[in-house]
Short mmCIF file of C-alpha atoms in Angstrom, two decimals:
data_model
loop_
_atom_site.label_atom_id
_atom_site.label_comp_id
_atom_site.label_asym_id
_atom_site.label_seq_id
_atom_site.Cartn_x
_atom_site.Cartn_y
_atom_site.Cartn_z
CA MET A 1 -39.13 22.25 57.67
CA SER A 2 -35.45 22.22 56.68
CA THR A 3 -33.65 19.23 55.20
CA GLU A 4 -31.23 19.18 58.14
CA ALA A 5 -34.13 19.07 60.69
CA LEU A 6 -35.70 16.21 58.83
CA VAL A 7 -32.46 14.26 58.92
CA TYR A 8 -32.05 14.74 62.70
CA GLN A 9 -35.54 13.66 63.39
CA LEU A 10 -35.08 10.48 61.42
CA LEU A 11 -31.85 9.93 63.34
CA LEU A 12 -33.46 10.49 66.71
CA PHE A 13 -36.40 8.13 65.77
CA HIS A 14 -33.89 5.43 64.84
CA LEU A 15 -32.04 5.75 68.09
CA LEU A 16 -35.15 5.62 70.24
CA PHE A 17 -36.32 2.56 68.41
CA SER A 18 -33.01 0.92 68.95
CA PHE A 19 -32.64 1.62 72.62
CA LYS A 20 -36.27 1.26 73.81
CA ASP A 21 -35.31 -1.73 75.87
CA VAL A 22 -32.52 0.01 77.68
CA PHE A 23 -34.90 2.47 79.17
CA SER A 24 -37.06 -0.26 80.73
CA LEU A 25 -36.77 -0.61 84.56
CA PRO A 26 -35.00 -3.63 85.90
CA SER A 27 -37.09 -5.99 88.08
CA ILE A 28 -36.24 -7.54 91.49
CA THR A 29 -37.15 -11.11 92.49
CA ARG A 30 -36.93 -12.49 96.07
CA PHE A 31 -36.05 -16.07 96.70
CA THR A 32 -36.75 -16.23 100.53
CA PRO A 33 -40.00 -15.90 102.52
CA VAL A 34 -40.96 -12.43 103.89
CA GLY A 35 -40.97 -13.37 107.52
CA MET A 36 -37.45 -13.97 108.57
CA LYS A 37 -35.65 -14.32 111.85
CA ALA A 38 -32.56 -12.46 112.85
CA ASP A 39 -29.23 -13.57 111.48
CA GLN A 40 -30.81 -15.33 108.50
CA GLU A 41 -29.74 -14.72 104.85
CA ILE A 42 -32.10 -13.09 102.30
CA THR A 43 -31.40 -13.44 98.58
CA LEU A 44 -32.64 -10.95 96.07
CA GLN A 45 -32.33 -11.10 92.13
CA CYS A 46 -32.12 -7.98 89.86
CA THR A 47 -32.95 -8.71 86.20
CA VAL A 48 -32.98 -6.59 83.10
CA PRO A 49 -35.05 -7.22 79.92
CA PRO A 50 -33.59 -10.03 77.90
CA SER A 51 -34.36 -8.51 74.48
CA TYR A 52 -31.43 -6.13 74.74
CA ASP A 53 -28.28 -8.02 75.77
CA LEU A 54 -25.81 -5.56 77.25
CA PRO A 55 -23.13 -6.08 79.80
CA VAL A 56 -24.45 -4.14 82.94
CA GLN A 57 -23.41 -3.65 86.47
CA ARG A 58 -25.85 -3.77 89.39
CA ALA A 59 -25.70 -1.58 92.45
CA TRP A 60 -27.94 -2.43 95.49
CA THR A 61 -29.15 0.13 97.99
CA CYS A 62 -31.32 -0.55 101.15
CA TYR A 63 -33.26 2.23 102.96
CA PRO A 64 -33.81 3.90 105.45
CA GLU A 65 -30.15 3.37 106.27
CA ALA A 66 -29.25 4.06 102.65
CA LYS A 67 -26.77 1.36 102.89
CA THR A 68 -25.12 0.79 99.55
CA TYR A 69 -23.62 -2.51 98.65
CA ARG A 70 -20.83 -3.06 96.13
CA LYS A 71 -21.42 -3.14 92.49
CA THR A 72 -21.47 -6.55 90.95
CA ARG A 73 -22.22 -8.03 87.53
CA LYS A 74 -24.14 -10.88 89.18
CA PRO A 75 -27.87 -10.55 89.31
CA PHE A 76 -28.16 -11.84 92.91
CA LEU A 77 -27.71 -10.07 96.21
CA THR A 78 -27.46 -11.98 99.52
CA ILE A 79 -27.73 -10.09 102.83
CA GLN A 80 -27.79 -10.97 106.54
CA THR A 81 -30.97 -10.03 108.30
CA LEU A 82 -30.51 -7.74 111.45
CA GLU A 83 -32.81 -5.79 113.63
CA GLU A 84 -32.05 -2.65 111.81
CA SER A 85 -32.96 -4.23 108.58
CA ASP A 86 -36.46 -4.53 109.58
CA GLN A 87 -38.84 -2.72 107.19
CA ALA A 88 -35.91 -1.77 104.95
CA ASN A 89 -36.44 -1.05 101.20
CA CYS A 90 -33.91 -2.38 98.73
CA CYS A 91 -33.49 -1.52 95.13
CA CYS A 92 -31.10 -2.25 92.32
CA GLN A 93 -29.56 0.09 89.83
CA THR A 94 -28.18 -1.07 86.49
CA ASP A 95 -25.34 0.79 84.76
CA SER A 96 -24.14 -0.40 81.29
CA ASN A 97 -20.82 0.21 79.57
CA CYS A 98 -20.38 3.00 77.04
CA LEU A 99 -22.14 2.30 73.73
CA LYS A 100 -20.96 3.94 70.46
CA ILE A 101 -23.90 5.30 68.65
CA THR A 102 -23.76 5.19 64.79
CA GLY A 103 -26.47 7.14 62.90
CA ARG A 104 -27.72 5.98 59.53
CA TYR A 105 -29.53 8.52 57.42
CA MET A 106 -30.62 8.99 53.79
CA LEU A 107 -29.50 11.39 51.24
CA CYS A 108 -30.96 14.85 51.77
CA ASP A 109 -31.48 15.80 47.97
CA ARG A 110 -30.83 14.76 44.29
CA PRO A 111 -27.49 15.60 42.89
CA MET A 112 -27.06 18.89 40.94
CA LEU A 113 -25.45 18.37 37.50
CA THR A 114 -23.55 21.26 35.81
CA THR A 115 -21.57 21.33 32.57
CA ASN A 116 -18.39 23.36 31.88
CA PRO A 117 -17.88 25.08 29.52
CA SER A 118 -21.04 24.13 27.75
CA THR A 119 -22.99 21.22 26.25
CA SER A 120 -22.02 22.13 22.64
CA LEU A 121 -18.35 21.94 21.62
CA GLU A 122 -16.23 21.53 18.46
CA ALA A 123 -14.44 18.19 18.03
CA GLY A 124 -11.12 18.12 19.91
CA ARG A 125 -12.17 19.94 22.98
CA SER A 126 -13.33 18.38 26.31
CA PHE A 127 -16.51 18.33 28.19
CA THR A 128 -16.44 18.58 31.98
CA LEU A 129 -19.66 17.36 33.74
CA GLN A 130 -19.87 17.83 37.64
CA CYS A 131 -22.40 16.54 40.09
CA THR A 132 -22.62 18.13 43.68
CA PHE A 133 -24.59 17.39 46.92
CA PRO A 134 -25.50 20.11 49.49
CA CYS A 135 -24.99 17.55 52.34
CA VAL A 136 -23.09 14.39 52.99
CA GLY A 137 -24.50 10.99 53.47
CA ASN A 138 -23.83 8.23 55.97
CA ARG A 139 -22.46 6.01 54.78
CA SER A 140 -20.14 7.70 52.31
CA ILE A 141 -21.59 8.47 48.87
CA GLN A 142 -20.69 6.17 46.03
CA TRP A 143 -20.63 8.00 42.68
CA SER A 144 -21.21 6.66 39.11
CA TRP A 145 -21.91 8.05 35.60
CA VAL A 146 -24.34 6.65 33.08
CA CYS A 147 -24.42 7.77 29.31
CA ASP A 148 -27.08 6.26 27.09
CA LEU A 149 -27.59 3.31 29.43
CA LYS A 150 -23.83 2.63 29.50
CA ASN A 151 -22.20 2.75 32.95
CA LEU A 152 -18.90 4.58 32.52
CA SER A 153 -17.70 3.18 35.90
CA LEU A 154 -17.41 -0.11 34.08
CA GLY A 155 -15.06 1.28 31.50
CA ASN A 156 -17.38 1.18 28.48
CA LEU A 157 -16.18 4.58 27.18
CA PRO A 158 -12.91 6.46 27.40
CA HIS A 159 -13.26 9.02 30.19
CA GLU A 160 -11.84 10.37 33.38
CA ILE A 161 -13.73 10.57 36.68
CA TYR A 162 -12.81 12.46 39.85
CA ASN A 163 -14.76 11.80 43.10
CA THR A 164 -14.93 13.57 46.47
CA GLU A 165 -17.31 13.23 49.48
CA THR A 166 -19.81 15.62 48.04
CA SER A 167 -18.99 15.88 44.28
CA SER A 168 -17.90 13.99 41.18
CA GLN A 169 -16.42 15.17 37.83
CA LEU A 170 -16.60 13.44 34.42
CA VAL A 171 -14.22 14.55 31.64
CA LEU A 172 -15.00 13.51 28.04
CA LYS A 173 -13.24 14.49 24.92
CA ALA A 174 -15.48 15.90 22.26
CA GLU A 175 -15.53 13.38 19.42
CA ALA A 176 -18.03 12.47 16.64
CA TRP A 177 -19.34 9.41 18.59
CA ILE A 178 -20.24 11.54 21.54
CA ASN A 179 -22.69 13.67 19.57
CA ASP A 180 -26.25 13.37 20.90
CA LEU A 181 -25.11 11.49 23.94
CA SER A 182 -27.11 11.91 27.14
CA CYS A 183 -25.40 11.57 30.56
CA HIS A 184 -26.35 11.78 34.27
CA CYS A 185 -24.77 10.94 37.56
CA VAL A 186 -25.92 8.55 40.24
CA ALA A 187 -25.36 8.92 44.00
CA SER A 188 -25.71 5.85 46.33
CA SER A 189 -25.57 5.61 50.04
CA LEU A 190 -26.62 2.34 51.74
CA LYS A 191 -29.84 1.32 50.07
CA HIS A 192 -30.85 4.66 48.88
CA THR A 193 -29.96 5.95 45.30
CA SER A 194 -30.47 9.36 43.81
CA LYS A 195 -29.69 10.48 40.25
CA SER A 196 -29.37 13.86 38.60
CA ARG A 197 -31.13 15.23 35.44
CA GLU A 198 -29.86 14.15 32.05
CA GLU A 199 -27.57 16.41 29.94
CA LYS A 200 -27.42 15.97 26.17
CA LEU A 201 -24.00 16.73 24.59
CA THR A 202 -23.65 18.15 21.07
CA VAL A 203 -20.38 17.82 19.09
CA TYR A 204 -19.68 19.77 15.97
CA TYR A 205 -17.50 17.92 13.42
CA VAL A 206 -16.65 17.52 9.81
CA PRO A 207 -15.11 14.80 7.48
CA LEU A 208 -11.37 14.58 7.57
CA ASP A 209 -11.01 13.72 3.85
CA PHE A 210 -11.81 15.22 0.46
CA PRO A 211 -14.81 14.16 -1.62
CA GLU A 212 -13.97 11.34 -4.04
CA LEU A 213 -15.50 11.34 -7.52
CA HIS A 214 -16.48 8.10 -9.33
CA ASN A 215 -18.29 7.48 -12.63
CA LYS A 216 -21.14 4.92 -12.51
CA THR A 217 -21.49 5.06 -16.30
CA PRO A 218 -18.85 5.47 -19.00
CA VAL A 219 -17.68 8.97 -19.56
CA GLN A 220 -17.33 8.49 -23.25
CA VAL A 221 -20.89 8.41 -24.46
CA GLU A 222 -22.97 9.33 -27.48
CA GLU A 223 -25.40 12.25 -27.54
CA ASN A 224 -28.56 11.95 -25.41
CA TRP A 225 -27.05 9.10 -23.39
CA PRO A 226 -27.48 9.34 -19.58
CA VAL A 227 -24.31 9.95 -17.53
CA THR A 228 -24.18 9.26 -13.80
CA LEU A 229 -21.47 10.59 -11.44
CA ARG A 230 -21.10 9.90 -7.71
CA CYS A 231 -19.12 11.62 -4.84
CA ASP A 232 -18.79 10.33 -1.43
CA VAL A 233 -16.83 10.92 1.85
CA THR A 234 -15.85 8.46 4.60
CA SER A 235 -17.79 10.13 7.46
CA ASP A 236 -20.79 12.24 8.04
CA SER A 237 -20.79 15.73 9.68
CA ASN A 238 -22.68 17.91 12.23
CA PRO A 239 -24.17 20.18 11.17
CA PRO A 240 -24.93 18.62 7.73
CA LEU A 241 -22.96 19.85 4.78
CA VAL A 242 -24.29 20.96 1.39
CA TRP A 243 -23.46 19.14 -1.94
CA SER A 244 -22.94 21.16 -5.19
CA TRP A 245 -22.17 19.83 -8.69
CA TYR A 246 -20.49 21.76 -11.59
CA CYS A 247 -19.59 20.85 -15.19
CA GLY A 248 -17.23 23.55 -16.33
CA GLU A 249 -18.70 26.80 -14.98
CA VAL A 250 -22.31 25.53 -15.08
CA LEU A 251 -24.08 24.78 -11.78
CA MET A 252 -25.95 21.48 -12.12
CA GLU A 253 -29.26 21.88 -10.29
CA SER A 254 -31.45 19.17 -11.65
CA GLY A 255 -30.86 15.42 -11.41
CA VAL A 256 -29.06 15.69 -8.05
CA ILE A 257 -29.73 13.30 -5.24
CA TYR A 258 -27.78 13.03 -1.98
CA GLY A 259 -27.55 11.36 1.39
CA GLY A 260 -25.45 11.91 4.47
CA THR A 261 -22.08 10.94 2.99
CA TRP A 262 -22.77 10.73 -0.72
CA SER A 263 -24.30 12.57 -3.70
CA GLU A 264 -25.17 11.52 -7.37
CA LEU A 265 -25.65 13.58 -10.48
CA THR A 266 -27.52 12.23 -13.58
CA PHE A 267 -27.84 14.16 -16.84
CA LEU A 268 -28.21 13.52 -20.53
CA ALA A 269 -25.01 14.01 -22.58
CA SER A 270 -25.13 16.72 -25.22
CA ARG A 271 -22.46 18.61 -27.30
CA THR A 272 -22.32 21.42 -24.62
CA PHE A 273 -20.82 18.90 -22.25
CA HIS A 274 -18.10 17.71 -24.63
CA GLN A 275 -14.70 17.96 -22.95
CA ARG A 276 -16.23 19.59 -19.91
CA ALA A 277 -14.59 18.98 -16.51
CA CYS A 278 -17.28 17.92 -13.95
CA TYR A 279 -16.56 17.84 -10.19
CA CYS A 280 -18.51 18.01 -6.89
CA GLN A 281 -18.11 20.43 -3.96
CA LEU A 282 -18.90 19.91 -0.30
CA GLN A 283 -19.18 22.90 2.02
CA SER A 284 -20.63 23.98 5.36
CA GLU A 285 -23.10 26.91 5.59
CA SER A 286 -22.95 27.01 9.39
CA ASP A 287 -20.79 29.19 11.43
CA LYS A 288 -20.04 26.42 13.89
CA VAL A 289 -17.49 24.65 11.62
CA PHE A 290 -15.61 25.46 8.40
CA TYR A 291 -15.43 22.95 5.54
CA ASN A 292 -15.17 23.77 1.86
CA ARG A 293 -13.46 21.10 -0.40
CA THR A 294 -13.92 19.87 -3.97
CA SER A 295 -13.23 16.56 -5.68
CA GLN A 296 -10.95 15.77 -8.62
CA ASN A 297 -12.07 16.66 -12.20
CA LEU A 298 -13.65 14.08 -14.63
CA PHE A 299 -13.91 15.00 -18.30
CA ILE A 300 -16.93 14.02 -20.33
CA VAL A 301 -16.49 12.98 -24.03
CA VAL A 302 -19.66 13.16 -26.18
CA GLN A 303 -19.52 11.34 -29.50
CA SER A 304 -21.92 11.59 -32.47
CA ARG A 305 -24.61 8.99 -32.42
CA LYS A 306 -23.97 6.07 -34.85
CA THR A 307 -27.04 4.32 -36.29
CA CYS A 308 -26.54 0.72 -37.32
CA ILE A 309 -28.96 -1.40 -39.45
CA SER A 310 -29.27 -5.13 -39.17
CA VAL A 311 -27.91 -7.60 -41.77
CA PRO A 312 -31.39 -8.59 -43.27
CA VAL A 313 -32.40 -4.95 -43.72
CA PHE A 314 -29.02 -4.13 -45.24
CA ALA A 315 -29.35 -7.10 -47.67
CA SER A 316 -32.86 -6.17 -48.62
CA VAL A 317 -31.82 -2.47 -49.34
CA ILE A 318 -28.84 -3.65 -51.43
CA SER A 319 -31.03 -6.13 -53.41
CA MET A 320 -33.58 -3.43 -54.15
CA PHE A 321 -30.85 -1.04 -55.14
CA LEU A 322 -29.30 -3.58 -57.54
CA VAL A 323 -32.71 -4.42 -59.10
CA VAL A 324 -33.46 -0.69 -59.66
CA LEU A 325 -29.96 -0.18 -61.14
CA VAL A 326 -30.40 -3.04 -63.59
CA ILE A 327 -33.85 -1.81 -64.69
CA LEU A 328 -32.51 1.81 -65.16
CA SER A 329 -29.55 0.41 -67.05
CA VAL A 330 -31.66 -1.55 -69.52
CA VAL A 331 -34.13 1.40 -69.93
CA PHE A 332 -31.18 3.80 -70.62
CA PHE A 333 -29.51 1.28 -73.01
CA LEU A 334 -32.80 0.89 -75.01
CA GLN A 335 -33.37 4.65 -75.06
CA VAL A 336 -29.82 5.25 -76.38
CA LEU A 337 -30.32 2.72 -79.11
CA LYS A 338 -33.64 4.32 -80.12
CA GLN A 339 -32.13 7.77 -80.32
CA ARG A 340 -29.08 6.82 -82.37
CA PRO A 341 -29.00 7.97 -85.99
CA LEU A 342 -29.30 5.40 -88.81
CA SER A 343 -25.70 5.93 -89.82
CA LEU A 344 -24.50 4.42 -86.50
CA ARG A 345 -26.68 1.33 -86.60
CA ILE A 346 -24.44 -1.62 -87.75
CA PRO A 347 -26.07 -3.92 -90.20
CA SER A 348 -24.20 -6.93 -89.09
CA CYS A 349 -21.76 -7.33 -86.29
CA ARG A 350 -19.98 -10.14 -84.79
CA CYS A 351 -18.48 -9.31 -81.50
CA ARG A 352 -16.47 -11.87 -79.67
CA CYS A 353 -17.31 -10.15 -76.34
CA PHE A 354 -21.08 -10.03 -76.66
CA GLY A 355 -22.04 -12.28 -79.62
CA ASN A 356 -24.42 -11.36 -82.30
CA ILE A 357 -26.30 -8.36 -80.86
CA ILE A 358 -27.61 -6.63 -83.83
CA LYS A 359 -28.23 -7.93 -87.30
CA ALA A 360 -29.02 -5.51 -90.04
CA SER A 361 -32.09 -5.82 -92.22
CA PRO A 362 -31.20 -7.29 -95.77
CA HIS A 363 -33.21 -4.55 -97.43
CA SER A 364 -31.30 -1.68 -95.82
CA VAL A 365 -27.80 -0.66 -96.94
CA GLU A 366 -25.83 1.80 -94.94
CA PRO A 367 -23.50 4.19 -96.68
CA PRO A 368 -19.82 3.50 -96.34
CA GLN A 369 -18.07 5.04 -93.49
CA PRO A 370 -15.44 7.63 -94.41
CA LYS A 371 -11.83 6.43 -94.66
CA LEU A 372 -9.63 7.77 -91.79
CA ARG A 373 -6.31 6.54 -93.07
CA GLN A 374 -4.87 4.39 -95.80
CA ALA A 375 -3.60 1.05 -94.62
CA THR A 376 -2.76 -1.42 -97.38
CA ASP A 377 -6.05 -1.20 -99.19
CA ARG A 378 -7.99 -1.35 -95.97
CA THR A 379 -9.91 1.30 -94.21
CA ILE A 380 -9.88 1.43 -90.44
CA SER A 381 -12.72 3.21 -88.65
CA LEU A 382 -13.15 3.60 -84.90
CA ILE A 383 -16.88 3.36 -84.17
CA ASP A 384 -18.32 3.34 -80.67
CA GLU A 385 -14.87 2.95 -79.10
CA HIS A 386 -14.17 -0.34 -80.98
CA SER A 387 -11.81 -0.92 -83.79
CA TYR A 388 -13.19 -2.34 -86.98
CA GLU A 389 -11.61 -3.04 -90.33
CA ALA A 390 -13.49 -2.50 -93.58
CA VAL A 391 -12.44 -5.04 -96.16
CA GLN A 392 -13.14 -3.88 -99.78
CA PRO A 393 -13.90 -6.44 -102.37
CA PRO A 394 -11.33 -7.01 -105.10
CA LYS A 395 -11.72 -4.57 -108.01
CA LYS A 396 -10.06 -3.87 -111.23
CA ARG A 397 -7.35 -1.40 -111.01
CA ALA A 398 -8.54 0.57 -113.84
CA GLN A 399 -11.96 0.98 -112.48
CA ARG A 400 -10.95 1.58 -108.82
CA VAL A 401 -11.92 5.11 -107.67
CA GLU A 402 -10.76 6.32 -104.37
CA PRO A 403 -13.46 8.41 -102.67
CA PRO A 404 -12.22 11.69 -101.33
CA GLN A 405 -11.70 12.26 -97.66
CA PRO A 406 -14.74 13.65 -95.94
CA LYS A 407 -14.59 17.05 -94.60
CA LEU A 408 -15.19 17.10 -90.73
CA ARG A 409 -17.09 19.82 -89.08
CA GLN A 410 -19.37 20.27 -86.12
CA ALA A 411 -22.39 18.03 -86.07
CA THR A 412 -25.74 19.46 -87.32
CA ASP A 413 -28.50 17.19 -88.50
CA ARG A 414 -26.53 14.86 -90.71
CA THR A 415 -24.69 11.51 -90.30
CA ILE A 416 -22.67 11.48 -87.10
CA SER A 417 -19.59 9.47 -86.65
CA LEU A 418 -17.99 9.04 -83.13
CA ILE A 419 -14.31 9.19 -83.37
CA ASP A 420 -12.12 9.50 -80.23
CA GLU A 421 -15.27 10.41 -78.17
CA HIS A 422 -15.87 13.56 -80.31
CA SER A 423 -18.81 14.30 -82.59
CA TYR A 424 -18.19 15.13 -86.25
CA GLU A 425 -20.11 15.25 -89.42
CA ALA A 426 -18.92 13.51 -92.50
CA VAL A 427 -19.73 15.56 -95.53
CA GLN A 428 -19.81 13.64 -98.70
CA PRO A 429 -18.80 15.27 -101.92
CA PRO A 430 -21.24 15.11 -104.83
CA ARG A 431 -20.79 11.82 -106.64
CA LYS A 432 -22.11 10.51 -109.91
CA ARG A 433 -25.31 8.57 -109.82
CA ALA A 434 -23.58 5.40 -111.21
CA GLN A 435 -21.02 5.47 -108.41
CA ARG A 436 -23.76 5.90 -105.94
CA GLY A 437 -25.65 2.88 -107.29
CA ARG A 438 -22.55 0.73 -107.20
CA GLN A 439 -21.88 1.60 -103.60
CA LYS A 440 -25.50 0.78 -102.70
CA ARG A 441 -24.95 -2.68 -104.17
CA ARG A 442 -21.72 -3.00 -102.42
CA ALA A 443 -21.91 -5.19 -99.29
CA LEU A 444 -19.94 -3.91 -96.35
CA VAL A 445 -18.59 -6.51 -94.09
CA TYR A 446 -16.96 -5.41 -90.78
CA GLU A 447 -14.88 -7.65 -88.74
CA ASN A 448 -13.56 -6.88 -85.35
CA VAL A 449 -9.98 -6.04 -85.43
CA HIS A 450 -9.65 -5.36 -81.83
CA LEU A 451 -8.02 -8.75 -81.05
#
């Protein structure tokens, strides 16, 4: 059975149900007895069912004469009895005014939804969704559009709608917020509502700005310190874009994490990254959209690691160093004194700087030091970088014998005298045994002349 046949059957059933009382026969009621004399009045009443109140006209006819009386809206008919009226049959006929018939029928099918040009578009273009009906409704069809439970007829989203008797068009501009939006149309006539299938819209879009690079940690760091860089954009994309990180010409593959609109790189700073320019790159690998942009450069400065010790440790180390230094100095000083020849050991010395350090034994007499120059009966000798004056005891002029100057040569195994930081050997000439005895008995007194 076709859809149109079903509609007409429903219409016919509705009309028959509405006019069932009209097709009922009117009834006649008599108000006078049956046996009447001539020239008496007879009153008849023609009634229609009260359930259907229509203005009707009644026409009376009496047979066998087929006499027709005038039409009247009154339900009563009064006639005069005559001989020819004997055994006559009277009937009434009702005739109503013209009645306008209005059929009310349901929608014949669900709307058919189509999309032009397609359900997947790049941002900036426009979607056109159209719903059509193969037949009209009665009353007229009311159209509406719903997208993700939002009725566009209420002005929730920017759109354009064009309605006709059997179709409706929805125009939406492809933008990022429309992506993954599901829409359908709704047709309403009287109390009947029919909706179309849902259509999911897809929009391809990319960010409008460049990636921006930030450093979450300082870029001037020491070796083996972690460095964290972050890139982000203001909006996401469809399809998703791919993040890449570079430091110089090196592609950083490890330590990379990313989300929809951001990405982070973490690595340990080494000398290979010193003065390297790091940046991020965001690009599309799909043929639906084109996007390939890089951020600004950020230079990494890697410094040598500096180790610091605490104050207590530093004080302990310095104290130990000083103690060791003092011990080594004492040992060295004693070793030097032990290895000095007897000729350099001073029997008696009074030093204003250090006091009495060494006192010679009374049983040992050192030979006199060689005279370096003549200075008014005094002999000056520089020993151990100090100046001393040898004071000779008073003698008789006749018996005074000047010792010859010693001959200086390179030191061998004999007496050594340090003069001006050079080593020389004083070679004594052969002397008489008496002079050697007198010199042994001679007491040498040295006083510090370095005032």
